[in-house]
PDB file of C-alpha atoms in Angstrom:
ATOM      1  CA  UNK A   1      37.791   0.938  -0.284  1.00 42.00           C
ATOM      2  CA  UNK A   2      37.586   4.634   0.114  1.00 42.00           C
ATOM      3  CA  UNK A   3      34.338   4.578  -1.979  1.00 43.00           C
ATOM      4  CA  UNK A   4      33.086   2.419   0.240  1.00 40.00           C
ATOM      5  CA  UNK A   5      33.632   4.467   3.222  1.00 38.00           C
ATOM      6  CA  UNK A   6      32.119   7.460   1.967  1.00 37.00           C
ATOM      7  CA  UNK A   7      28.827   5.150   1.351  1.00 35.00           C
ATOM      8  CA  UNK A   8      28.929   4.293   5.298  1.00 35.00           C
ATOM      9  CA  UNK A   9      29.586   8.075   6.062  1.00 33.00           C
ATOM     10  CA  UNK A  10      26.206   9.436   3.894  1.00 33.00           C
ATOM     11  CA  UNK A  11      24.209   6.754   5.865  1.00 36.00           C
ATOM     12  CA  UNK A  12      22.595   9.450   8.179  1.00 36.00           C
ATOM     13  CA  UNK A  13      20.735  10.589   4.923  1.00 39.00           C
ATOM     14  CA  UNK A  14      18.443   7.176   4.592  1.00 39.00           C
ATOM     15  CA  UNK A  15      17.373   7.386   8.017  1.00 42.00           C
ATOM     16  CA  UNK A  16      15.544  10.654   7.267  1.00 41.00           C
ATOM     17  CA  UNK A  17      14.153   9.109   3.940  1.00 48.00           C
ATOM     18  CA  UNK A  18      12.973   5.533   5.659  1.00 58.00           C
ATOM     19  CA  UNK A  19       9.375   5.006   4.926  1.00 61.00           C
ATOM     20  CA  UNK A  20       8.262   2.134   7.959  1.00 78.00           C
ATOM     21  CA  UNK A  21       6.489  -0.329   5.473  1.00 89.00           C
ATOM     22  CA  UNK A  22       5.332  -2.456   8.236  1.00 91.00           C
ATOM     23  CA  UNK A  23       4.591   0.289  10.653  1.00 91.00           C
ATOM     24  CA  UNK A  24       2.810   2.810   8.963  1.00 92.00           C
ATOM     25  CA  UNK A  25       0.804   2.869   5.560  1.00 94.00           C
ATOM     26  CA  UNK A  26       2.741   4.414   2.694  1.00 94.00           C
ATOM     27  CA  UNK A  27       2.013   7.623   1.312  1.00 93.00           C
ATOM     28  CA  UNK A  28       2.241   7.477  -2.782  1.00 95.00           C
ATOM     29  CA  UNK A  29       5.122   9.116  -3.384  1.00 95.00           C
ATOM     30  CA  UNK A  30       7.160   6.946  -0.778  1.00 94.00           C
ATOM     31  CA  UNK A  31       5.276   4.065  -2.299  1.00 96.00           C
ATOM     32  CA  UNK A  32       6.379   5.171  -5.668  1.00 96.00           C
ATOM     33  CA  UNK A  33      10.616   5.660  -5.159  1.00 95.00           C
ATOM     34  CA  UNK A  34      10.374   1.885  -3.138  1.00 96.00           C
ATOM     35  CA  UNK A  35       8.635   0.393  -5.813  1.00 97.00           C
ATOM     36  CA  UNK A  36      11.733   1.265  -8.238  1.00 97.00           C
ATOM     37  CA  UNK A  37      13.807  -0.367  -5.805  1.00 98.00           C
ATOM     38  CA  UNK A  38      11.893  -3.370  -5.451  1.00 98.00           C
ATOM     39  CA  UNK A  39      11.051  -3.458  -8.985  1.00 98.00           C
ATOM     40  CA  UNK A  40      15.147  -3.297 -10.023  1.00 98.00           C
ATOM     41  CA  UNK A  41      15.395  -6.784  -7.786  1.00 98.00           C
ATOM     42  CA  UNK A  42      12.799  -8.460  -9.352  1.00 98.00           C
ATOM     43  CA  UNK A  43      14.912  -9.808 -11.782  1.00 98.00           C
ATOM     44  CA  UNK A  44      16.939 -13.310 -11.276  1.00 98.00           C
ATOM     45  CA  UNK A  45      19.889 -11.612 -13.443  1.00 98.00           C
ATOM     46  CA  UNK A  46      19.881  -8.800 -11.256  1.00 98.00           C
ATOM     47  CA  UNK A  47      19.698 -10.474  -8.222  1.00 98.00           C
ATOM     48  CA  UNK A  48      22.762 -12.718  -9.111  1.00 97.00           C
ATOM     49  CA  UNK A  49      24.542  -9.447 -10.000  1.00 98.00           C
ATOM     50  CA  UNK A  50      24.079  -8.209  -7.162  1.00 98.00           C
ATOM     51  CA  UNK A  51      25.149 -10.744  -5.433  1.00 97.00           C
ATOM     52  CA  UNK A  52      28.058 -11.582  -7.186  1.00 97.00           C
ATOM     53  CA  UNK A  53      29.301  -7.395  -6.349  1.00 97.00           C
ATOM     54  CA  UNK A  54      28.507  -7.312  -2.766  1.00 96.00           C
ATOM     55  CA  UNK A  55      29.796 -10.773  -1.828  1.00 94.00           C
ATOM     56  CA  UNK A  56      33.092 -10.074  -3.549  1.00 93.00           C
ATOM     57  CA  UNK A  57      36.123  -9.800  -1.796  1.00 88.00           C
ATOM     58  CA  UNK A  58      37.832  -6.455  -1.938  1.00 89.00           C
ATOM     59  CA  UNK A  59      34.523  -5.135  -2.078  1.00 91.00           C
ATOM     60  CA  UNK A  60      34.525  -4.559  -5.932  1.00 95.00           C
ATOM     61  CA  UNK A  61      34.463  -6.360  -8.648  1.00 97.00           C
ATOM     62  CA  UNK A  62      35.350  -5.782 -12.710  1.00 96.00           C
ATOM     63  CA  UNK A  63      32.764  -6.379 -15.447  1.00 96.00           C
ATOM     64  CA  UNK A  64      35.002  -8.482 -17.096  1.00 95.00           C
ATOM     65  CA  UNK A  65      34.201 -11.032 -14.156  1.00 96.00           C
ATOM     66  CA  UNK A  66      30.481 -10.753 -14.181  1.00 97.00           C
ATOM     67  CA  UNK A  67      29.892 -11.295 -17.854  1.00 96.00           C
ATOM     68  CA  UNK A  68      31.504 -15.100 -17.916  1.00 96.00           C
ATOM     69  CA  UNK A  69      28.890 -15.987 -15.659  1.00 95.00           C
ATOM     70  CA  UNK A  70      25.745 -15.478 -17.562  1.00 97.00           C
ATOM     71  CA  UNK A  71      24.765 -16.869 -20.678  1.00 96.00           C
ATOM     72  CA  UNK A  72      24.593 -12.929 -21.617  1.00 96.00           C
ATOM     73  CA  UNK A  73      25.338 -10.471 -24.391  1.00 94.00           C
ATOM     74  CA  UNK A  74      27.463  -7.909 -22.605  1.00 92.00           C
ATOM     75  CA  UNK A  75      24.971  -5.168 -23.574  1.00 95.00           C
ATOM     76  CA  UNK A  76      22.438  -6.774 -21.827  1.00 97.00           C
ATOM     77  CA  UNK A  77      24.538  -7.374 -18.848  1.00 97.00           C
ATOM     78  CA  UNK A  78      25.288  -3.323 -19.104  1.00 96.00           C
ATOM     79  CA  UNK A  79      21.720  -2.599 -19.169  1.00 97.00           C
ATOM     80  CA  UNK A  80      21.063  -4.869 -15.771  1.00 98.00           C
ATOM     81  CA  UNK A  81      24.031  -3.475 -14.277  1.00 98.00           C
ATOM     82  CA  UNK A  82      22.686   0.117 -14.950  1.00 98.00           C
ATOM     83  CA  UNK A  83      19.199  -0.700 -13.694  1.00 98.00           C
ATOM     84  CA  UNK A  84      20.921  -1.317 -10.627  1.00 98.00           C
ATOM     85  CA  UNK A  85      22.771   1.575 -10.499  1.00 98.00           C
ATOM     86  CA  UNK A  86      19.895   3.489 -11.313  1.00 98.00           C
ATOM     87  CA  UNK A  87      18.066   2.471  -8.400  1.00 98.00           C
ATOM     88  CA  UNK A  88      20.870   3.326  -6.213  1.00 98.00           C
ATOM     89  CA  UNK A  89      22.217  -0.352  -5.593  1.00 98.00           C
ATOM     90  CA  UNK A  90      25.527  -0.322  -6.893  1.00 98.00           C
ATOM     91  CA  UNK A  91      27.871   2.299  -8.079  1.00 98.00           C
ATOM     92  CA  UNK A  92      30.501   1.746 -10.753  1.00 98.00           C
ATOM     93  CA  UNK A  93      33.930   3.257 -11.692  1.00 97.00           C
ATOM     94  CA  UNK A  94      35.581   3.207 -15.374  1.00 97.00           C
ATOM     95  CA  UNK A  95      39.812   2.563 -15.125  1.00 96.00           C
ATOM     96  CA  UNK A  96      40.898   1.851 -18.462  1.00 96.00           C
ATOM     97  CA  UNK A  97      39.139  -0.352 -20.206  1.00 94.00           C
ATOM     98  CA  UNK A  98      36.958  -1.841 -17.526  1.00 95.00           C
ATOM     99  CA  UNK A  99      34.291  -0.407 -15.381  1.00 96.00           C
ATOM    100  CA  UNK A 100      34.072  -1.435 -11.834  1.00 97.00           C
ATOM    101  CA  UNK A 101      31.047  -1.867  -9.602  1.00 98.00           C
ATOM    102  CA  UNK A 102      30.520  -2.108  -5.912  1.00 98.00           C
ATOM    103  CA  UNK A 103      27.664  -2.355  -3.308  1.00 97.00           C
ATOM    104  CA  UNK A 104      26.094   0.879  -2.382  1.00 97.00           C
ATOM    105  CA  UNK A 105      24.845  -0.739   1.423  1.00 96.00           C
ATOM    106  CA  UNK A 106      23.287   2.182   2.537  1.00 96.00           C
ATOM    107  CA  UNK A 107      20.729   1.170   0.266  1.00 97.00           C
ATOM    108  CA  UNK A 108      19.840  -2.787   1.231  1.00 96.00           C
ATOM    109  CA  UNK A 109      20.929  -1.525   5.005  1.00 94.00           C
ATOM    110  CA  UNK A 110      17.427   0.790   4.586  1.00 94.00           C
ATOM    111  CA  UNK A 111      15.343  -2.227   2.175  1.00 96.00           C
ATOM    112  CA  UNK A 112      16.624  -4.236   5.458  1.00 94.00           C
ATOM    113  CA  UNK A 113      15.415  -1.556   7.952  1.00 93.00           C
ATOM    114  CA  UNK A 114      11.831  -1.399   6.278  1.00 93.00           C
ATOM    115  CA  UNK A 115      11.271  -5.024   6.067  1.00 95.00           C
ATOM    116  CA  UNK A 116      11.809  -5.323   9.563  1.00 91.00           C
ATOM    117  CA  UNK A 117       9.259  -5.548  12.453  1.00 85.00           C
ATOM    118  CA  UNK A 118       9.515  -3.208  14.659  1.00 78.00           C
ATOM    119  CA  UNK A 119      11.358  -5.057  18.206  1.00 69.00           C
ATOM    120  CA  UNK A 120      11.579  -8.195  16.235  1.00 63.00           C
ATOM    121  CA  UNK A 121      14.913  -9.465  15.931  1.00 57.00           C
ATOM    122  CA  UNK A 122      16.204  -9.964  12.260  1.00 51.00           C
ATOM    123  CA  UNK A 123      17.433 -13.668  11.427  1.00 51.00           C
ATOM    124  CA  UNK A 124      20.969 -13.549  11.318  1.00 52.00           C
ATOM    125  CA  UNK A 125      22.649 -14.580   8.257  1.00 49.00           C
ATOM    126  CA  UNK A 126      25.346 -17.496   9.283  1.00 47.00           C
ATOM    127  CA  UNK A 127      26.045 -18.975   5.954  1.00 44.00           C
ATOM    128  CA  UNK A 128      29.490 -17.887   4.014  1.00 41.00           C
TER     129      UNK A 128
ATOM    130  CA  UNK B   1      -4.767 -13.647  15.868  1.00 42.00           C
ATOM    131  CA  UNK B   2      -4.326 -17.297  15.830  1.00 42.00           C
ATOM    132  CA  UNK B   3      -3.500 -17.456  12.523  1.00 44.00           C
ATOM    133  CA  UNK B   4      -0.274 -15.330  12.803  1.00 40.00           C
ATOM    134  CA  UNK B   5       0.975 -17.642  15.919  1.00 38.00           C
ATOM    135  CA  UNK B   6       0.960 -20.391  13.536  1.00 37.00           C
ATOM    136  CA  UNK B   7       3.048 -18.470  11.285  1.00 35.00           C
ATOM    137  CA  UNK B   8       5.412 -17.311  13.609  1.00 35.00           C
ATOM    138  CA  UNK B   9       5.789 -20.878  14.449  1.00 33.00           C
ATOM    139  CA  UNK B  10       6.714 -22.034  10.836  1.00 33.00           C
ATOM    140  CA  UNK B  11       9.470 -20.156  10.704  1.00 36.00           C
ATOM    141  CA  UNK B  12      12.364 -22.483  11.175  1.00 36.00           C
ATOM    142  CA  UNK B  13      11.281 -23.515   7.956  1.00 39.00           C
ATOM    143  CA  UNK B  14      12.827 -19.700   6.296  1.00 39.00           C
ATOM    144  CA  UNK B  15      16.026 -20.735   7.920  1.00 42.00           C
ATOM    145  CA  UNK B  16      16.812 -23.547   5.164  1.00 41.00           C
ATOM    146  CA  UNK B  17      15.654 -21.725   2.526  1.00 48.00           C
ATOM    147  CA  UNK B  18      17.304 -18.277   2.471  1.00 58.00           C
ATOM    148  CA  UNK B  19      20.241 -17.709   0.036  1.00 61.00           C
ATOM    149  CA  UNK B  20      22.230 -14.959   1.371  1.00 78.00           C
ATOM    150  CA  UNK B  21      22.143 -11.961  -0.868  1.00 89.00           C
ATOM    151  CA  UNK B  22      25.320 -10.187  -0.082  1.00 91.00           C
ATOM    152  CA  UNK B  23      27.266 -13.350   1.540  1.00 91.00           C
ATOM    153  CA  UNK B  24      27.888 -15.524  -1.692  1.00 92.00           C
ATOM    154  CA  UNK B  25      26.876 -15.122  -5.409  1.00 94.00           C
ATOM    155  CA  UNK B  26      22.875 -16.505  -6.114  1.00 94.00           C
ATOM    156  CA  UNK B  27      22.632 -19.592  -7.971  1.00 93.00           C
ATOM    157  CA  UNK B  28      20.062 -19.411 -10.848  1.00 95.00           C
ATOM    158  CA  UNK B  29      17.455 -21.481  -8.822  1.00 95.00           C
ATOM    159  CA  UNK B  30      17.846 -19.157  -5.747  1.00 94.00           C
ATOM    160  CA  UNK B  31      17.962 -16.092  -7.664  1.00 96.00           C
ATOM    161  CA  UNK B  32      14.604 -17.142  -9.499  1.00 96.00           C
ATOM    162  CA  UNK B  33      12.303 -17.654  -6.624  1.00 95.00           C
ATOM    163  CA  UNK B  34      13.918 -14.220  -5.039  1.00 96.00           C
ATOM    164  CA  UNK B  35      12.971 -12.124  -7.727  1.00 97.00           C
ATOM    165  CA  UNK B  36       9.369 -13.429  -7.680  1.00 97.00           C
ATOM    166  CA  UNK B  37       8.874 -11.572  -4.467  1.00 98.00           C
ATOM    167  CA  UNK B  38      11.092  -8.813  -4.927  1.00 98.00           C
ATOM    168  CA  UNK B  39       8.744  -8.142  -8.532  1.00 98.00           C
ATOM    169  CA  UNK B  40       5.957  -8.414  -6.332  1.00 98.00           C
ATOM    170  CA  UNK B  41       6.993  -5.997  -4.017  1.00 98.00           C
ATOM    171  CA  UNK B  42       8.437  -3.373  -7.723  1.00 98.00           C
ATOM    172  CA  UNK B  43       4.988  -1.731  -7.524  1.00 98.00           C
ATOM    173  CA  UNK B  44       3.576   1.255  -5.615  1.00 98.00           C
ATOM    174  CA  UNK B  45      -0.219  -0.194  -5.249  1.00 98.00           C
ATOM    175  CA  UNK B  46       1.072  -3.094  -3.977  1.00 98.00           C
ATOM    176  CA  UNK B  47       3.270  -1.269  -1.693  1.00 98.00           C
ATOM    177  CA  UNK B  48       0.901   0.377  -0.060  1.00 97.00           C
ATOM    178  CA  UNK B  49      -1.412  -2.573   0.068  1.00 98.00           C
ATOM    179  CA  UNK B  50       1.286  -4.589   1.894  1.00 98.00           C
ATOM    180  CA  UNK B  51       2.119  -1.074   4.368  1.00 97.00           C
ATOM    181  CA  UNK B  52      -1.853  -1.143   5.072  1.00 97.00           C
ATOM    182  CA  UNK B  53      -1.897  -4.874   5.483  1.00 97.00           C
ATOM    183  CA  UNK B  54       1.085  -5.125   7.964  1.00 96.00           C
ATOM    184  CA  UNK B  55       0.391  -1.862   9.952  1.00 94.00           C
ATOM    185  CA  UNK B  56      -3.171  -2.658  10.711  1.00 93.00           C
ATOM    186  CA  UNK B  57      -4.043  -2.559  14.377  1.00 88.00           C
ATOM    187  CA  UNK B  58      -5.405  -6.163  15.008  1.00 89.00           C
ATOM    188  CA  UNK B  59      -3.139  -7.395  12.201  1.00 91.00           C
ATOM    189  CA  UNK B  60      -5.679  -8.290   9.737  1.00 95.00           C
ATOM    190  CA  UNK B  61      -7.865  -5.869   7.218  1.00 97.00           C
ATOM    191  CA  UNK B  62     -11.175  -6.507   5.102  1.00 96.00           C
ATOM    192  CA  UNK B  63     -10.642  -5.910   1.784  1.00 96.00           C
ATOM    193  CA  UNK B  64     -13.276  -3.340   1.565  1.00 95.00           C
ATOM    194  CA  UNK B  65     -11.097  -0.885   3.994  1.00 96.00           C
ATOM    195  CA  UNK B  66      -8.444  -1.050   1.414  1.00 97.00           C
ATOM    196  CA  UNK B  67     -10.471  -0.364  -1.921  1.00 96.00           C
ATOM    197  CA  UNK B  68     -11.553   2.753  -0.544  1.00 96.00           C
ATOM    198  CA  UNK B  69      -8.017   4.206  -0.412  1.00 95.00           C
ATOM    199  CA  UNK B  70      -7.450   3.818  -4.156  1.00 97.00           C
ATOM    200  CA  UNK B  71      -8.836   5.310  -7.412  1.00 96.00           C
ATOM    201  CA  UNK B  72      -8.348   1.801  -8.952  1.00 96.00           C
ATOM    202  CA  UNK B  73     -11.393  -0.785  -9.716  1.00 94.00           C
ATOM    203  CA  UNK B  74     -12.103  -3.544  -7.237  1.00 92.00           C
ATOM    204  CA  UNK B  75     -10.939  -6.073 -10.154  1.00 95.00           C
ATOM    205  CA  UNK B  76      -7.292  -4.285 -10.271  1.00 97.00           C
ATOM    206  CA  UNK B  77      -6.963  -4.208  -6.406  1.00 97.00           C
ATOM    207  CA  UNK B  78      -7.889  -7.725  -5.982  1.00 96.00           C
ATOM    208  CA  UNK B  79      -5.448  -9.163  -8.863  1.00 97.00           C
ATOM    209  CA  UNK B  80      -2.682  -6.576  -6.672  1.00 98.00           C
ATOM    210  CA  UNK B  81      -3.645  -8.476  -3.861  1.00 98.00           C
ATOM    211  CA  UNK B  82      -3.278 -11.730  -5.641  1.00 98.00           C
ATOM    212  CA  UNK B  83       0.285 -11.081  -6.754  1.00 98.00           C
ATOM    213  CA  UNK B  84       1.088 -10.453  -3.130  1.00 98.00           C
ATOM    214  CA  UNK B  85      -0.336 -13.382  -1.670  1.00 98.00           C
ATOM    215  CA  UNK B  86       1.467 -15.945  -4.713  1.00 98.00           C
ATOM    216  CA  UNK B  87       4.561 -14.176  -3.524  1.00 98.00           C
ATOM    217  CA  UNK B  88       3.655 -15.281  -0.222  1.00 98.00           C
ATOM    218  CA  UNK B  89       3.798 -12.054   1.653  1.00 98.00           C
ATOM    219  CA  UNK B  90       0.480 -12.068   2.593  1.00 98.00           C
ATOM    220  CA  UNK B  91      -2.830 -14.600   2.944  1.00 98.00           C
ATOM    221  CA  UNK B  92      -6.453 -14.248   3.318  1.00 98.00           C
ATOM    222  CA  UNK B  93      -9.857 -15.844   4.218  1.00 97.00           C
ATOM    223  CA  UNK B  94     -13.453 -15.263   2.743  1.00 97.00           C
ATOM    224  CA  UNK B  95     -15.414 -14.335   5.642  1.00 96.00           C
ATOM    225  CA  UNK B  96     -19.546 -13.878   4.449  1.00 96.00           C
ATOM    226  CA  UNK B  97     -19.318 -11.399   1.586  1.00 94.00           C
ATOM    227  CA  UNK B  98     -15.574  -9.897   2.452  1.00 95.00           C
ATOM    228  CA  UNK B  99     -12.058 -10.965   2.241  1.00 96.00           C
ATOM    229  CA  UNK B 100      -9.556 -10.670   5.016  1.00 97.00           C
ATOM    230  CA  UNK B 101      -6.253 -10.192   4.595  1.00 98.00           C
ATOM    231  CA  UNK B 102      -2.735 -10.463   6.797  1.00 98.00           C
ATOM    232  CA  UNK B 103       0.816 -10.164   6.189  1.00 97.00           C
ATOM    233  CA  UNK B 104       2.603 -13.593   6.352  1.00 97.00           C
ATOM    234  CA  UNK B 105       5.764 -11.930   8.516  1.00 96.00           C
ATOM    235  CA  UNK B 106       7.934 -14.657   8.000  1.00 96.00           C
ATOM    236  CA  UNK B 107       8.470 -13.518   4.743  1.00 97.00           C
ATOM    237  CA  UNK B 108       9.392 -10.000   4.884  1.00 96.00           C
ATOM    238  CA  UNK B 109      12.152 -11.439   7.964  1.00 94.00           C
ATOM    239  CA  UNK B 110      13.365 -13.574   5.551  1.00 94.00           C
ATOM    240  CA  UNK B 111      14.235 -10.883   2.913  1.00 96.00           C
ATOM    241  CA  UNK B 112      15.149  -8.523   5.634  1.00 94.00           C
ATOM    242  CA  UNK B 113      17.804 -11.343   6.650  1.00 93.00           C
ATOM    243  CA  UNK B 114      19.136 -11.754   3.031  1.00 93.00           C
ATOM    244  CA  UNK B 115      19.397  -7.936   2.854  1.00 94.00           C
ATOM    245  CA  UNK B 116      21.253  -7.587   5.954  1.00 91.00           C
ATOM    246  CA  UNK B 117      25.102  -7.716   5.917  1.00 85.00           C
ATOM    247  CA  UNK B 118      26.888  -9.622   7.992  1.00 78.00           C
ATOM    248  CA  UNK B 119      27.970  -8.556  11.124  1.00 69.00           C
ATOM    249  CA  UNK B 120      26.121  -5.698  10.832  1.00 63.00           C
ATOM    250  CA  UNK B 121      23.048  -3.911  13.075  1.00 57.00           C
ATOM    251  CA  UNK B 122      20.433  -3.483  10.958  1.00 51.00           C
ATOM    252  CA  UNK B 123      18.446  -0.209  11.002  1.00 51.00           C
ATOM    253  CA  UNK B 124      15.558  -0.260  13.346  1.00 52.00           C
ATOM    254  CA  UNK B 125      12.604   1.455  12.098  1.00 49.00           C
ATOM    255  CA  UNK B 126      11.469   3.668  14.923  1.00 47.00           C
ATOM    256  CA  UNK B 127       8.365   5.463  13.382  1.00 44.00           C
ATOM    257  CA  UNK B 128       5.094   4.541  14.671  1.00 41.00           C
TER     258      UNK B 128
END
């Protein structure tokens, strides 16, 4: 997971960008790139895509396995899968005839950074 | 701010509800009633509504400090507000001839949990 690792190392990048929603009001233009972040996951398709990606083992996971899940032309699976990608969610790699996507986590490590109260503890995700 | 203690103690209720994001693929249900608050939170107005909600000293604001800080019609910022509160982000009482409104905090720690991996520190938003 090389890809993966260059992710982690850019992380230092989002902490300059980090707009404190609960801390601070927004200014428009922050208001404006969060909103197309927000706006990508506001989709149940999109939402199980992403899931499906970042809870896969390996860390990536072929198109060819997302598709069979959805009751889904694969164009219209593309087009979710690039609306993610387009808001910086998920990156994707073509090897032959597939195209591969992964998580991007610097980005839902900053959505999860925002969302939190400042000294509140986050609830801890326990389930598998 | 009685009405946020009562909040804070509902919370054990977010623990049975939250499908984790990044831990296991979404089932269509889950995925559903995610997205509805995710699409609330794909827009800037409302972004900035919530930011100016949550970051108010006191923890609650009339509506008619936020109207001011918009070129939009009191009509368009109330149906914002609207969206927000169905999502269940935020709530509100009529108080004489104003609205008050406050963020509902349990909410934005449950998506903050669903967005944070496992195992992993989340972010902590240091700006004031």
């Amino acid at each position: 997971m090389s890809k993966q690792e260059l992710v982690v190392l850019g992380r230092a990048d989002t902490d300059a960008c980090c707009p404190g929603l609960l801390t601070a009001p927004l200014d428009e233009d922050q208001a404006v790139e969060l909103a197309k972040v927000f706006k990508a996951l506001g989709d149940p398709v999109r939402l199980r895509l992403l899931s499906m990606i970042a809870s896969r083992e390996g860390g990536e996971i072929c198109v060819c396995d997302l598709t069979p899940a959805f009751d889904l032309s694969q164009p219209t699976i593309s087009h979710h899968l690039k609306l993610l990608r387009q808001a910086g969610l998920i990156d994707c790699e073509r090897r032959g005839t597939w195209v591969y996507y992964w998580l991007l986590p610097e980005t839902t490590d900053k959505l999860a950074g925002i969302l939190t109260r400042p000294g509140q503890p986050v609830p801890v995700e326990t389930r598998s």
